[in-house]
Amino acid sequence: REEAKSVVLVDDPSKEAKKTKIYAVPELIGSRVRIQGWVHRFRPQKTNYFLVVRDGSAMLQCILTGDCIRTLDALDLTTESTVEVVGTIEKVKEGQTAPGGVELLVDYWKIIGRAPGGAEAFEGRLQPDTDASIRADLRHLELRGEIATSVMRVRALLLRAFRERFNARRITEVTPPCMVQTSVEGGSTLFEFDYYGAPAYLTQSSQLYLETVLPSLGDVYCIQESFRAEKSLTRRHLSEYTHLEAELVFIQFKDLLDHLEGMICEVVDVLLADPVASEIIKALNPDFVAPARPFMRLDYRDAIKYLNEHGITKEDGSDHVIGDDIAEAAERKMTDQIGKPIMLIHFPKLLKAFYMQPLASAPDFTESVDVLMPGVGEVVGGSMRITDYDTLMAAYKREGIPSEPYYWFTDQRKYGTTEHGGYGLGVERFLAWLLKRYTVRECSLYPRWMGRATP
Ligand code: 4AD
């Protein structure tokens, strides 16, 4: 420590250093660069320190030698401290590996913000066996970890890929409101709040709003938070989730299914062609293969038959009958047995929301679809919508929904009605499937579920 005290590192202003982000350094071999970031890991040795610095764009291995390791900062270094490192970028030596294939030979560095060591040291806060509720309290720290970072990176690339594929189809993005005074998916999962003295809700789905702009913008989509006051704690339910919804006009049910299948497969292809996303998918879900087209299309009535023939019973141990809701556990068991994406179609009218178009051949069933993925189950719910004014009015009545607050939605059936349909995809569920995560909670930045709205 005495020797370290006498060593004061000085940055040499005569040697120019280009301030850069780490993602760009593989192109800067031989240049002197200045990097700012967090100490992800470090390994102090007698004659050199190996430091892995992270700046949010990538990681960089840095090598400190000589006077660089004889400073007080070097003695006091801790992980998650912020540092500035300056030096020359070199290719890693033959037979060695480092992120990006390069390393930084440091000639000057300093600590910008020292993270605590000892009892408060970062690495002690989150251990593999840390209790789940403490992990949830420490989500802001967990997000610095490699797995959470990877999931969030793919999440961003996934949203970009969806936008790109929507754009390629000339489907326009809109931003519907989150504060609403009507429900879409039934009253039981509505979050209610006081809106200047009147009751209002957090949106469950933007579908009805998307439908209203078909006559002006044509096919539309949105990527918007949806809210569900779910009263159960499952691995696939959040209270707030990112809902990717699209609405397509002048289509028939088969077109809706083809579109969905096309979007899912193209988005997967885009991600597998992306070097960052494909590397993460390989690391987190090594057995992942792009789903084959066409997806299996399974009529609800055949699914009930499948469940009974394969001994997948209801929760009370009895057989399923037509008209039963297929519970989450049964649905997942069937999907995992079949082992590939399933489009489960034609649900009974009474199980589904008021707006679904009845099947012409069997009006007690609907032109509806759930896309089921192995490991997760339902990731998409969609349908064709009732086009006829009188049928819609009868549907409100059947479901006990007062029609007045929906006047703006009903008007679509008055002023030029048309066949149309759409869907909602749960982004966290899609990611849980793609990256083989145990729960959707890992796929949300700051997940909310029953009893948890912090941090
Ligand atoms: O099946 P849902 O309820 O359908 C609708 O909301 C339609 N109005 C969508 C539309 O047609 N525009 O929800 C659609 C999807 C589900 O398949 C699921 O992936 C996701 O939203 N989802 C949830 N994800 C996480 N937590 C929850 N509590 C979810 N509820 C639905």
Coordinates of C-alpha atoms and ligand atoms in Angstrom, one line a residue:
R1 CA 0.0 0.0 0.0
E2 CA 2.9 2.4 0.8
E3 CA 4.4 1.7 -2.7
A4 CA 1.0 2.2 -4.3
K5 CA 0.6 5.5 -2.6
S6 CA 3.7 6.9 -4.3
V7 CA 2.5 5.8 -7.8
V8 CA 0.2 8.4 -9.3
L9 CA -0.8 7.5 -12.8
V10 CA -0.9 10.4 -15.3
D11 CA -2.8 10.4 -18.5
D12 CA -0.4 11.5 -21.3
P13 CA -2.3 14.3 -23.2
S14 CA 0.3 14.2 -26.0
K15 CA -0.9 10.7 -26.9
E16 CA -4.2 11.1 -28.5
A17 CA -6.9 8.6 -27.4
K18 CA -10.2 8.3 -29.2
K19 CA -13.2 8.1 -26.9
T20 CA -15.3 5.2 -28.1
K21 CA -17.9 2.6 -27.2
I22 CA -16.7 -1.0 -26.9
Y23 CA -18.7 -2.4 -29.8
A24 CA -16.5 -0.4 -32.1
V25 CA -13.1 -1.5 -30.8
P26 CA -12.6 -4.5 -33.1
E27 CA -12.3 -2.0 -35.9
L28 CA -9.7 0.1 -34.0
I29 CA -6.8 -2.4 -33.7
G30 CA -3.5 -0.5 -33.1
S31 CA -5.3 2.7 -32.1
R32 CA -5.2 4.3 -28.6
V33 CA -8.8 4.5 -27.2
R34 CA -10.6 5.8 -24.2
I35 CA -13.3 3.6 -22.7
Q36 CA -15.7 4.3 -19.9
G37 CA -17.7 1.4 -18.3
W38 CA -18.3 -0.9 -15.4
V39 CA -15.9 -3.5 -14.0
H40 CA -17.7 -6.7 -14.9
R41 CA -15.0 -9.1 -13.6
F42 CA -11.4 -8.8 -12.6
R43 CA -8.6 -11.2 -11.9
P44 CA -5.6 -9.6 -10.0
Q45 CA -2.4 -11.4 -10.5
K46 CA 1.1 -10.6 -9.3
T47 CA 2.3 -8.9 -12.5
N48 CA -0.9 -8.1 -14.3
Y49 CA -4.6 -7.6 -13.8
F50 CA -7.2 -8.9 -16.2
L51 CA -10.2 -6.6 -16.2
V52 CA -13.4 -7.2 -18.1
V53 CA -15.1 -3.8 -18.7
R54 CA -18.7 -3.5 -19.8
D55 CA -20.2 -0.4 -21.3
G56 CA -23.7 -1.6 -22.3
S57 CA -22.6 -2.0 -25.9
A58 CA -20.2 -4.9 -25.4
M59 CA -17.5 -6.2 -23.1
L60 CA -13.7 -5.7 -23.4
Q61 CA -10.8 -7.5 -21.8
C62 CA -8.3 -5.0 -20.5
I63 CA -4.8 -5.8 -19.3
L64 CA -3.1 -3.7 -16.6
T65 CA 0.6 -4.1 -16.0
G66 CA 3.5 -2.2 -14.4
D67 CA 2.6 1.1 -12.7
C68 CA -1.0 0.6 -13.6
I69 CA -1.4 -2.1 -10.9
R70 CA 0.7 -0.2 -8.3
T71 CA -1.9 2.5 -7.7
L72 CA -4.3 2.8 -4.7
D73 CA -7.2 2.4 -7.2
A74 CA -5.8 -1.0 -8.2
L75 CA -5.6 -2.1 -4.6
D76 CA -9.1 -1.0 -3.9
L77 CA -10.8 -2.1 -7.1
T78 CA -14.2 -3.8 -6.8
T79 CA -16.6 -5.3 -9.4
E80 CA -19.3 -2.9 -10.7
S81 CA -17.1 0.2 -10.1
T82 CA -17.1 2.6 -13.0
V83 CA -13.7 3.1 -14.6
E84 CA -12.1 4.9 -17.4
V85 CA -9.4 2.9 -19.2
V86 CA -7.1 4.2 -21.9
G87 CA -4.7 2.3 -24.0
T88 CA -4.0 0.5 -27.2
I89 CA -6.3 -2.1 -28.8
E90 CA -4.6 -5.3 -29.9
K91 CA -5.7 -8.5 -31.4
V92 CA -5.7 -11.4 -28.8
K93 CA -2.7 -13.6 -28.9
E94 CA -2.9 -16.9 -30.9
G95 CA -4.8 -19.6 -29.0
Q96 CA -6.5 -17.1 -26.6
T97 CA -10.0 -15.8 -26.6
A98 CA -11.6 -12.5 -25.5
P99 CA -14.8 -10.7 -26.3
G100 CA -14.6 -9.3 -29.9
G101 CA -11.2 -11.1 -30.4
V102 CA -9.4 -8.0 -29.1
E103 CA -7.9 -6.7 -25.8
L104 CA -6.9 -3.3 -24.5
L105 CA -3.3 -2.8 -23.2
V106 CA -3.9 -0.2 -20.6
D107 CA -1.4 2.7 -20.1
Y108 CA -3.7 4.9 -18.0
W109 CA -6.8 4.3 -16.0
K110 CA -8.9 5.6 -13.1
I111 CA -11.9 4.8 -11.0
I112 CA -14.9 7.1 -11.7
G113 CA -17.2 5.6 -9.0
R114 CA -16.0 3.0 -6.6
A115 CA -18.6 0.3 -5.8
P116 CA -18.5 -1.0 -2.2
G117 CA -16.5 -4.1 -1.2
G118 CA -16.8 -6.2 1.9
A119 CA -20.3 -7.0 3.2
E120 CA -21.9 -4.8 0.6
A121 CA -19.9 -6.1 -2.4
F122 CA -22.0 -6.6 -5.5
E123 CA -21.1 -10.2 -6.0
G124 CA -22.5 -11.0 -2.5
R125 CA -25.9 -9.5 -3.2
L126 CA -27.1 -12.0 -5.7
Q127 CA -26.1 -15.6 -5.4
P128 CA -27.5 -18.5 -7.4
D129 CA -29.4 -19.6 -4.3
T130 CA -30.7 -16.2 -3.4
D131 CA -34.4 -16.3 -2.5
A132 CA -36.8 -15.4 -5.3
S133 CA -38.4 -12.5 -3.5
I134 CA -35.0 -11.0 -2.7
R135 CA -34.0 -11.4 -6.4
A136 CA -37.2 -9.6 -7.3
D137 CA -36.3 -6.7 -4.8
L138 CA -32.9 -6.6 -6.5
R139 CA -34.1 -6.7 -10.1
H140 CA -32.2 -3.4 -10.7
L141 CA -29.0 -5.3 -9.9
E142 CA -29.9 -8.5 -11.5
L143 CA -30.4 -6.6 -14.8
R144 CA -26.6 -6.1 -14.8
G145 CA -26.1 -9.9 -15.0
E146 CA -25.2 -11.7 -18.2
I147 CA -28.5 -13.7 -18.6
A148 CA -30.8 -10.7 -17.9
T149 CA -28.8 -8.5 -20.2
S150 CA -29.0 -11.2 -22.9
V151 CA -32.7 -11.5 -22.6
M152 CA -33.2 -7.7 -22.7
R153 CA -31.0 -7.5 -25.8
V154 CA -33.0 -10.1 -27.6
R155 CA -36.2 -8.5 -26.5
A156 CA -35.1 -5.2 -28.2
L157 CA -34.0 -7.1 -31.4
L158 CA -37.3 -9.0 -31.3
L159 CA -39.4 -5.8 -31.2
R160 CA -37.2 -4.4 -34.0
A161 CA -37.7 -7.6 -36.1
F162 CA -41.5 -7.4 -35.7
R163 CA -41.5 -3.7 -36.6
E164 CA -39.4 -4.6 -39.7
R165 CA -41.8 -7.4 -40.8
F166 CA -44.9 -5.2 -40.2
N167 CA -43.2 -2.4 -42.2
A168 CA -42.4 -4.8 -45.0
R169 CA -46.1 -5.6 -45.2
R170 CA -47.0 -1.8 -45.2
I171 CA -48.8 -2.3 -41.8
T172 CA -48.9 1.0 -39.9
E173 CA -47.9 1.5 -36.3
V174 CA -50.3 3.4 -34.0
T175 CA -50.3 4.2 -30.3
P176 CA -53.7 3.7 -28.6
P177 CA -54.4 4.9 -25.1
C178 CA -53.6 3.0 -21.9
M179 CA -56.4 4.7 -19.9
V180 CA -59.8 3.6 -21.1
Q181 CA -63.4 3.3 -20.0
T182 CA -64.4 0.1 -21.7
S183 CA -63.2 -3.5 -21.3
V184 CA -62.2 -5.9 -24.1
E185 CA -61.5 -9.2 -22.4
G186 CA -64.1 -9.2 -19.6
G187 CA -64.5 -7.4 -16.3
S188 CA -62.7 -9.8 -14.0
T189 CA -59.2 -8.8 -14.9
L190 CA -59.7 -5.0 -15.1
F191 CA -57.6 -2.6 -13.0
E192 CA -59.9 0.2 -12.1
F193 CA -58.8 3.7 -11.1
D194 CA -60.3 7.0 -10.4
Y195 CA -60.3 9.3 -13.4
Y196 CA -61.3 12.8 -12.3
G197 CA -64.1 11.3 -10.3
A198 CA -65.2 8.7 -12.9
P199 CA -64.3 5.0 -13.1
A200 CA -61.6 4.2 -15.7
Y201 CA -59.4 1.2 -16.4
L202 CA -55.9 0.3 -17.5
T203 CA -56.3 -1.2 -21.0
Q204 CA -56.4 -5.0 -21.4
S205 CA -56.0 -4.8 -25.1
S206 CA -55.9 -2.1 -27.8
Q207 CA -57.8 -4.2 -30.2
L208 CA -61.0 -2.2 -30.3
Y209 CA -59.0 1.0 -31.0
L210 CA -57.0 -0.7 -33.8
E211 CA -60.3 -1.7 -35.4
T212 CA -61.5 2.0 -35.5
V213 CA -58.6 3.1 -37.7
L214 CA -58.9 0.3 -40.3
P215 CA -60.9 2.7 -42.5
S216 CA -58.3 5.4 -42.3
L217 CA -54.9 3.6 -42.1
G218 CA -55.7 0.2 -43.4
D219 CA -53.8 -2.6 -41.6
V220 CA -52.4 -1.4 -38.3
Y221 CA -50.5 -2.7 -35.3
C222 CA -49.3 -1.5 -31.9
I223 CA -46.8 -2.5 -29.3
Q224 CA -48.3 -1.3 -26.1
E225 CA -48.5 -2.3 -22.5
S226 CA -51.6 -4.2 -21.5
F227 CA -52.8 -4.7 -17.9
R228 CA -54.6 -7.7 -16.3
A229 CA -55.5 -8.0 -12.7
E230 CA -54.7 -11.7 -12.7
K231 CA -55.5 -13.2 -9.3
S232 CA -53.1 -16.2 -9.8
L233 CA -49.4 -16.6 -9.6
T234 CA -48.3 -18.6 -12.6
R235 CA -45.1 -18.7 -14.6
R236 CA -46.8 -17.1 -17.6
H237 CA -49.0 -14.4 -16.1
L238 CA -48.0 -10.8 -15.5
S239 CA -50.2 -7.9 -14.3
E240 CA -48.5 -5.7 -17.0
Y241 CA -47.2 -7.1 -20.2
T242 CA -46.1 -5.9 -23.6
H243 CA -48.9 -6.6 -26.0
L244 CA -48.1 -6.7 -29.7
E245 CA -51.4 -6.5 -31.5
A246 CA -52.4 -6.2 -35.2
E247 CA -55.6 -5.8 -37.1
L248 CA -56.0 -6.7 -40.7
V249 CA -58.8 -5.6 -43.0
F250 CA -60.5 -7.3 -45.9
I251 CA -59.3 -10.7 -44.9
Q252 CA -60.7 -14.1 -44.2
F253 CA -59.9 -16.5 -41.3
K254 CA -57.4 -18.5 -43.4
D255 CA -55.5 -15.2 -44.3
L256 CA -55.3 -14.4 -40.6
L257 CA -53.7 -17.8 -39.8
D258 CA -51.3 -17.5 -42.8
H259 CA -50.3 -14.0 -41.7
L260 CA -49.6 -15.1 -38.1
E261 CA -47.6 -18.1 -39.2
G262 CA -45.6 -15.9 -41.7
M263 CA -44.9 -13.2 -39.1
I264 CA -43.7 -15.7 -36.4
C265 CA -41.4 -17.6 -38.9
E266 CA -40.0 -14.4 -40.5
V267 CA -39.2 -12.8 -37.1
V268 CA -37.5 -16.0 -36.0
D269 CA -35.5 -16.0 -39.3
V270 CA -34.5 -12.3 -38.8
L271 CA -33.3 -13.1 -35.3
L272 CA -31.3 -16.2 -36.3
A273 CA -29.7 -14.1 -39.0
D274 CA -28.7 -11.5 -36.5
P275 CA -25.2 -12.3 -35.1
V276 CA -26.0 -10.9 -31.6
A277 CA -29.5 -12.5 -31.3
S278 CA -28.4 -15.9 -32.7
E279 CA -25.5 -16.1 -30.4
I280 CA -27.7 -15.5 -27.4
I281 CA -30.4 -17.9 -28.6
K282 CA -27.7 -20.6 -29.0
A283 CA -26.4 -19.9 -25.5
L284 CA -29.7 -19.8 -23.7
N285 CA -31.7 -22.3 -25.8
P286 CA -29.1 -24.6 -27.5
D287 CA -31.8 -27.0 -28.9
F288 CA -33.8 -24.2 -30.6
V289 CA -34.7 -24.8 -34.2
A290 CA -36.9 -22.5 -36.3
P291 CA -40.4 -23.9 -36.4
A292 CA -41.4 -25.7 -39.6
R293 CA -44.2 -24.3 -41.8
P294 CA -47.1 -24.9 -42.0
F295 CA -48.0 -24.9 -38.3
M296 CA -50.4 -27.7 -37.2
R297 CA -53.9 -26.4 -37.2
L298 CA -56.0 -28.1 -34.6
D299 CA -59.7 -27.7 -34.2
Y300 CA -60.8 -27.1 -30.6
R301 CA -63.2 -30.1 -30.9
D302 CA -60.2 -32.3 -32.0
A303 CA -58.1 -31.0 -29.2
I304 CA -60.8 -32.1 -26.7
K305 CA -60.6 -35.6 -28.3
Y306 CA -56.8 -35.5 -28.1
L307 CA -56.8 -34.6 -24.4
N308 CA -59.2 -37.5 -23.6
E309 CA -57.3 -40.0 -25.8
H310 CA -54.0 -39.1 -24.1
G311 CA -55.3 -39.2 -20.5
I312 CA -54.9 -35.4 -20.0
T313 CA -57.7 -34.8 -17.6
K314 CA -59.3 -31.7 -16.0
E315 CA -58.0 -30.5 -12.7
D316 CA -60.7 -32.6 -10.9
G317 CA -59.5 -35.7 -12.8
S318 CA -62.5 -35.9 -15.1
D319 CA -62.5 -36.1 -18.9
H320 CA -62.8 -32.9 -21.0
V321 CA -66.1 -32.3 -22.8
I322 CA -66.9 -29.9 -25.6
G323 CA -67.5 -26.5 -24.1
D324 CA -64.8 -26.8 -21.5
D325 CA -62.1 -24.2 -21.2
I326 CA -58.8 -26.0 -21.6
A327 CA -56.9 -25.1 -18.4
E328 CA -53.3 -23.9 -18.5
A329 CA -51.8 -27.2 -17.3
A330 CA -53.7 -29.4 -19.8
E331 CA -52.9 -27.0 -22.6
R332 CA -49.2 -27.1 -21.8
K333 CA -49.1 -30.8 -21.4
M334 CA -50.7 -31.3 -24.9
T335 CA -48.4 -28.7 -26.5
D336 CA -45.3 -30.2 -24.9
Q337 CA -46.4 -33.7 -26.1
I338 CA -47.0 -32.5 -29.6
G339 CA -43.7 -30.6 -29.4
K340 CA -44.2 -28.0 -32.1
P341 CA -46.3 -24.8 -32.6
I342 CA -50.0 -25.4 -32.7
M343 CA -52.7 -23.1 -34.0
L344 CA -55.7 -24.1 -31.8
I345 CA -58.8 -22.9 -33.7
H346 CA -62.6 -22.6 -33.5
F347 CA -63.1 -22.1 -29.8
P348 CA -66.7 -22.2 -28.4
K349 CA -68.5 -18.8 -28.5
L350 CA -69.3 -19.0 -24.8
L351 CA -65.6 -19.3 -23.8
K352 CA -64.4 -16.3 -25.8
A353 CA -64.9 -12.5 -25.8
F354 CA -68.0 -10.9 -27.2
Y355 CA -66.5 -9.6 -30.5
M356 CA -65.6 -12.9 -32.2
Q357 CA -67.1 -13.9 -35.5
P358 CA -69.2 -17.1 -35.3
L359 CA -68.2 -20.0 -37.6
A360 CA -70.6 -20.1 -40.5
S361 CA -70.8 -23.9 -40.4
A362 CA -71.3 -24.1 -36.6
P363 CA -72.4 -20.8 -35.0
D364 CA -71.7 -22.0 -31.5
F365 CA -68.0 -21.9 -32.3
T366 CA -65.9 -19.0 -33.5
E367 CA -63.3 -18.0 -36.1
S368 CA -60.7 -17.8 -33.3
V369 CA -57.1 -18.9 -32.8
D370 CA -54.6 -19.4 -30.0
V371 CA -51.0 -20.1 -31.0
L372 CA -49.5 -22.5 -28.5
M373 CA -45.7 -23.0 -28.2
P374 CA -43.9 -25.8 -26.4
G375 CA -42.7 -24.9 -22.9
V376 CA -45.1 -21.9 -22.6
G377 CA -48.5 -22.7 -24.1
E378 CA -50.5 -19.8 -25.5
V379 CA -48.5 -16.9 -26.9
V380 CA -51.1 -15.5 -29.2
G381 CA -54.8 -15.0 -29.1
G382 CA -56.7 -13.8 -32.2
S383 CA -59.9 -14.0 -34.2
M384 CA -62.0 -12.7 -36.9
R385 CA -64.4 -10.0 -35.6
I386 CA -68.2 -9.8 -35.9
T387 CA -69.0 -7.7 -39.0
D388 CA -72.7 -7.4 -38.7
Y389 CA -74.3 -4.7 -36.6
D390 CA -77.2 -6.7 -35.3
T391 CA -75.0 -9.7 -34.4
L392 CA -72.7 -7.3 -32.5
M393 CA -75.7 -5.8 -30.6
A394 CA -76.9 -9.4 -29.7
A395 CA -73.3 -10.2 -28.5
Y396 CA -73.2 -7.3 -26.1
K397 CA -76.6 -8.4 -24.8
R398 CA -75.5 -12.0 -24.4
E399 CA -72.4 -11.0 -22.4
G400 CA -74.4 -8.4 -20.3
I401 CA -72.2 -5.5 -21.7
P402 CA -74.0 -2.1 -21.9
S403 CA -73.6 -1.0 -25.5
E404 CA -73.6 2.8 -24.9
P405 CA -69.9 3.2 -23.8
Y406 CA -68.9 1.2 -27.0
Y407 CA -70.7 3.6 -29.4
W408 CA -67.4 4.5 -31.1
F409 CA -66.7 0.8 -31.7
T410 CA -70.2 0.0 -32.8
D411 CA -70.0 2.8 -35.3
Q412 CA -67.5 0.8 -37.3
R413 CA -70.3 -1.6 -38.1
K414 CA -72.5 1.3 -39.3
Y415 CA -70.1 3.2 -41.5
G416 CA -68.8 0.7 -44.0
T417 CA -68.5 -2.7 -42.2
T418 CA -66.1 -5.3 -43.6
E419 CA -64.6 -8.6 -42.8
H420 CA -61.5 -8.1 -40.6
G421 CA -59.5 -9.9 -37.9
G422 CA -56.5 -9.6 -35.7
Y423 CA -54.5 -10.9 -32.8
G424 CA -52.5 -10.1 -29.7
L425 CA -49.1 -11.6 -29.0
G426 CA -47.6 -11.6 -25.5
V427 CA -44.0 -10.4 -26.0
E428 CA -42.8 -11.9 -22.7
R429 CA -44.4 -15.3 -23.5
F430 CA -42.9 -15.3 -27.0
L431 CA -39.4 -14.5 -25.5
A432 CA -39.9 -17.2 -22.8
W433 CA -40.4 -19.7 -25.7
L434 CA -37.6 -18.4 -27.8
L435 CA -35.0 -18.2 -25.0
K436 CA -36.3 -21.1 -23.0
R437 CA -36.9 -19.1 -19.8
Y438 CA -38.8 -20.7 -17.0
T439 CA -41.1 -17.7 -16.4
V440 CA -42.2 -14.6 -18.3
R441 CA -41.0 -12.7 -15.3
E442 CA -37.5 -13.0 -16.7
C443 CA -38.6 -11.5 -20.0
S444 CA -39.9 -8.2 -18.6
L445 CA -37.6 -5.3 -17.6
Y446 CA -39.4 -4.8 -14.3
P447 CA -42.0 -7.4 -14.0
R448 CA -45.3 -6.8 -12.2
W449 CA -47.4 -9.6 -10.9
M450 CA -50.0 -10.1 -8.1
G451 CA -48.5 -8.3 -5.1
R452 CA -45.4 -6.9 -6.8
A453 CA -45.1 -3.4 -8.4
T454 CA -41.6 -2.6 -7.2
P455 CA -38.8 -1.7 -8.0
Ligands
4AD1 O1 -55.9 -13.9 -25.6 P1 -55.9 -12.5 -25.1 O2 -56.6 -12.1 -23.9 O3 -56.4 -11.7 -26.4 C1 -56.7 -10.3 -26.4 O4 -56.5 -9.5 -25.6 C2 -57.2 -9.9 -27.8 N1 -58.0 -8.7 -27.6 C3 -56.0 -9.6 -28.6 C4 -56.3 -9.2 -30.0 O5 -57.0 -9.9 -30.7 N2 -55.9 -8.0 -30.4 O6 -54.4 -12.0 -25.0 C5 -53.5 -12.1 -26.1 C6 -52.1 -12.5 -25.6 C7 -52.1 -13.9 -25.0 O7 -52.1 -14.9 -26.0 C8 -50.9 -13.9 -24.2 O8 -49.7 -14.2 -25.0 C9 -50.8 -12.5 -23.7 O9 -51.6 -11.7 -24.6 N3 -51.3 -12.4 -22.4 C10 -50.5 -12.3 -21.3 N4 -49.2 -12.3 -21.1 C11 -48.7 -12.2 -19.9 N5 -49.5 -12.0 -18.8 C12 -50.8 -12.0 -18.9 N6 -51.6 -11.9 -17.8 C13 -51.4 -12.2 -20.2 N7 -52.7 -12.2 -20.6 C14 -52.6 -12.3 -22.0

